[in-house]
Structures are given as C-alpha cells and as structure tokens.
Amino acid sequence: MAIPITKLNASDDATSPTELPRTLGLWSATAVVVGITIGSGIFRSPAGIANRLPGPGPLFAVWIMGGVLALCGALTLAEIAGALPRTGGFYVYLREGWGRLPAFLFGWSELVIIRAAALGALATTFAEYLFRLLGYDVGIAPYDTYVHYAAAATIAVIGIINILGVRLISALINVTTIAKFGAILFILIAAIAIGLANGGAAHFTPVAPVGSFSVGAFGLALVSVLWVYDGWGDLTFAAGEVKDPRRNLPRALIFGTLGVIAIYMMANVAYLAVLPIAEMRVSKLVAADVAQKLVGGWGVVLVSLTVVLSTFGSLSASMLTNPRTFFAMADDGLLFKKIASVHPRYETPWVAIALAAALGIAFVLLRTFEQLADTFVTAILPFYALGVAAIFTLRRRPNWDPPFRCPGYPLVPLLFVLATVYLLANSLWDPTSRLPTLAVMGVIVLGIPVYYVAESRSRR
C-alpha cells in the first residue's frame, strides 16, 4: 500500500539532523537539468540516428518527437515534484502512486543496472575525448584499454567531490554548464552561418528521399534520441535539497527541458548545414567532423574541450542526483540502513554516493559505451512510464495540492506513457534488440523475490 501523502506547509523547507539540507536555488536546479541532460549524446548519437532515418524530414521529425515526449514528461513531473519535493524522485512517485513493490523494482534496477550503466557511458565519453584532446587515439592499443581506467578514475574523483558537499558540486555544475552552453552556442552559430553561406541549404533537400522512413526504424531512432534527451527528470532525485521546492522544482524542470530542446534542434540544423546527410550518417564524432570541415584542427580541439566539459558536468550532476534513490530506499528500510547515512560534517548521503560510484567503476571497466547506453535506455523506459502515469492515481487523492498543474492533462502524460509502451514493444519486436531487451527485463523481474526478502527483514 502507498504511503499517505501529507500536505506541504511552511516547515517543508526545514530539515532535521537526519535529513539533507535544502541548498539548491532556482538557477542551480535549472543548471542540474541542463547539465545532466546535455552530456555526450548530442556529440556522437546524431550519426546513428541519421543512419536509421537518412533524410532531413524524418531526421528532424524524430528529434522533434523526442523533444515533445521529454517536455510531456517534464510538465507531468513538474506537478508531481512540486507536490512531493522529497529525496528519491521517481522512487517516491512510484511508491506514492503504485505502492512499494514498483518503487523497489525501480530502486533495484537503479542499483544493479541503470545508474552504473549511465555513469559508465558518460565517463567513457569523457575519457575518450580527453585522450583525443591530448593527442592519443583511443581506437588503438594501449589507449583503448587506458580509456576504461581513466573513466573509472573520473567516476571516483567525482564521487569524492559529491561527498564533500552539495554546494561544492553544484558550483562545479554551474561553472561547467555555463562554459559548455557558451561553447556549444558558439560552435552551432558558427556552423549554421558558415555552412549556409557555403551552400549548406542544399543539404536540407530532398526533405524525404525514397527509403528514408520506416515505422520500425523511426522507433529505434527514437530510443536513441531519448537517450540524448535523458536527464530531464533527474533533478527530482535531489528534490529534497531544492530551496522553496513548490516554486523552484516546476520552474527548473520546465525551463531546463525547454533550453535543452532548443539546443538540440539548433545542433541538428548546424550539423546538416555543414555535412550532407550521406556524410553525417557515417560520422562517429559528428561535432568534431563539423568543426574540422569549418576551421580545421583548432576547431576539433574546441569541440573536444567542449565535450570534456559537457560530460564532466553531466557526470557530476548525475552523481549528485541519482544516488539519492538508494538513500530513500534505505530510509524506507528496503536497503541496509547504513546507506541512508548523512555525513556529519558535509551533510551528504555519502554511503549512497560511494555505492553508486563503486558500481559505476565496475561497469565501466567491463563494458563498452554502446553496451552501457543501450542497457540504460531499455531499463529506464518502463519506470519513466510508471512514474509519469502516477499522476493519474495521485490526482484522485482528496488532499492532492500541487503548486503547478500539468497543462493538457490527461493527454500530455498519456502521450508520454503510450510512446514509451510503443518503444518497448518495438524493441521486443525488432530481432536485433529482442534478446538484450529480454535480458534487461529478466534482471528487473529478479528483483521481485528480493523485494519480499527486504520487506520481511524491514518488519523485524
């Protein structure tokens, strides 16, 4: 049974000695949304997406659809998070909306699959571009191995910084967000201006060449797009540390998501203004190739530096927000109580952060970027759907008093849920992704007996 909702009041900004202090203001909260979302995806995923949909029209359609779905999710979470500004994010929404078992399965999946895969993918991209910036080719030995060690070390360092305090890590996120936002804007504006001046407008026609669209390919491309957009809801994991949460949480979620959508659409226009679709679809590092074509070697250096800043900021924000799930689960008695420990000096959930870092290091030493990214998306999608769908049960409660109401309800959350179900069905239908999808779902289902063991232990 779900835990009853208590109406928020003036005391909700206060914290007891066992709680996490509210230190994130509106700007810092918005920076977390932008910082965690704009990581590595926009610099390397467009090629694979263009390869599945090799036409300007289908390409922009899938990016627009991904943005619409992310905004639908953010608008829904803005209502839920404003009313339930508690540490744990989706874990709390699943518990309140659907009960303890779905909430536990999300936490279980975060523990054994999702968070470690996400941290590993981000750290791998950071290390790859750092080596490239230093003049080393990670495609050849021994640097193809060294990149895993560098990624593991990066996770460890960021974990330590997170333990040292929310103010320290939020300041780091703010700085990297401003730096990468400015660098990305500079690169994209230059690419659009120079590309169009040199005849790049021809790259946008024909809009939909024969064979550039199919329903199955669109679905698989949309999964990749959602990986790039992922992060729009991660601020909610640290909702218990946001100041004036009824005001700031909805605003940060919406403003941050809109900013990300604008940057991503602009990025695709910039890439296509410089590279024809035939070149774009085979470019593994599309942003670097665009810069190389525009201004030569120093442009590649600028792009590599931007990606290093971007992934470092995204990794920092991910480590700030997501370990709070383990903290909330332990506080509920569904993980060892020690994991809910708050550091007496730094006031951070240090054991939860250390656990997330350790799992991320293990994954990054054993798996490639592609394996990590695909695993993450497959595992997170069903919980995104359930978390957003929680609004349908929460709205029926007599004491539901959100500071912001999702516009277009119930169509907005329903569109998000139906699209997510379609993506999962498409992954199961497609023979290339069927077995990996079933394997991930099998690991999630294994959490059911673990839940009953944890529940019996917590009642003793």
CSV table of N, CA and C in Angstrom, one decimal, residues 22 33 47 69 158 178 205 209 255 257 259 264 277 302 305 326 331 336-337 362 388 413 433 438:
chain,number,residue,atom,x,y,z
A,22,ARG,N,18.4,21.8,2.3
A,22,ARG,CA,18.0,22.4,1.0
A,22,ARG,C,19.0,23.5,0.7
A,33,VAL,N,19.4,20.3,-14.4
A,33,VAL,CA,18.6,19.8,-15.5
A,33,VAL,C,19.4,19.8,-16.8
A,47,ALA,N,24.8,10.7,-35.7
A,47,ALA,CA,25.2,9.9,-36.8
A,47,ALA,C,24.3,8.6,-36.9
A,69,LEU,N,8.2,14.5,-26.3
A,69,LEU,CA,8.0,13.5,-25.2
A,69,LEU,C,8.7,13.9,-23.9
A,158,ILE,N,34.8,12.3,-9.0
A,158,ILE,CA,33.5,13.0,-8.9
A,158,ILE,C,32.7,12.5,-7.7
A,178,ILE,N,27.6,26.7,-17.7
A,178,ILE,CA,27.8,28.0,-18.4
A,178,ILE,C,28.9,27.9,-19.5
A,205,THR,N,17.5,19.3,-48.7
A,205,THR,CA,16.6,18.8,-49.8
A,205,THR,C,17.3,17.6,-50.4
A,209,PRO,N,13.8,11.6,-48.9
A,209,PRO,CA,14.2,10.8,-50.0
A,209,PRO,C,13.5,9.4,-49.9
A,255,PHE,N,11.9,25.0,-17.5
A,255,PHE,CA,12.9,25.9,-18.2
A,255,PHE,C,14.1,25.1,-18.7
A,257,THR,N,14.3,21.8,-19.5
A,257,THR,CA,13.9,21.0,-20.6
A,257,THR,C,13.7,21.8,-21.9
A,259,GLY,N,15.2,24.6,-22.7
A,259,GLY,CA,16.5,25.0,-23.1
A,259,GLY,C,17.3,23.9,-23.8
A,264,TYR,N,19.3,21.2,-28.9
A,264,TYR,CA,19.3,20.0,-29.7
A,264,TYR,C,18.8,20.3,-31.2
A,277,ILE,N,23.6,14.7,-45.6
A,277,ILE,CA,23.1,13.6,-44.8
A,277,ILE,C,23.9,12.3,-45.0
A,302,LEU,N,38.6,22.7,-30.0
A,302,LEU,CA,37.5,23.4,-29.3
A,302,LEU,C,36.3,22.4,-29.0
A,305,LEU,N,37.3,20.0,-26.3
A,305,LEU,CA,37.3,20.6,-24.9
A,305,LEU,C,35.9,20.8,-24.5
A,326,PHE,N,19.0,5.4,-3.7
A,326,PHE,CA,19.5,4.4,-2.7
A,326,PHE,C,19.3,5.0,-1.3
A,331,ASP,N,16.2,4.6,3.7
A,331,ASP,CA,15.4,5.3,4.7
A,331,ASP,C,14.1,4.6,4.9
A,336,PHE,N,20.0,-1.7,3.3
A,336,PHE,CA,20.7,-1.6,4.6
A,336,PHE,C,20.6,-0.1,5.1
A,337,LYS,N,20.3,0.0,6.4
A,337,LYS,CA,20.0,1.4,6.9
A,337,LYS,C,21.3,2.2,6.8
A,362,ALA,N,32.8,-0.5,-11.6
A,362,ALA,CA,32.7,-1.9,-12.1
A,362,ALA,C,32.2,-2.0,-13.5
A,388,VAL,N,5.5,8.7,-14.6
A,388,VAL,CA,4.7,9.8,-15.2
A,388,VAL,C,3.2,9.4,-15.0
A,413,PRO,N,0.4,13.5,-20.1
A,413,PRO,CA,1.0,12.3,-19.6
A,413,PRO,C,0.7,11.0,-20.4
A,433,SER,N,17.3,-6.3,-31.3
A,433,SER,CA,17.3,-5.8,-29.9
A,433,SER,C,16.4,-6.6,-29.0
A,438,LEU,N,15.0,-8.5,-23.5
A,438,LEU,CA,14.5,-9.6,-22.6
A,438,LEU,C,15.5,-9.8,-21.5
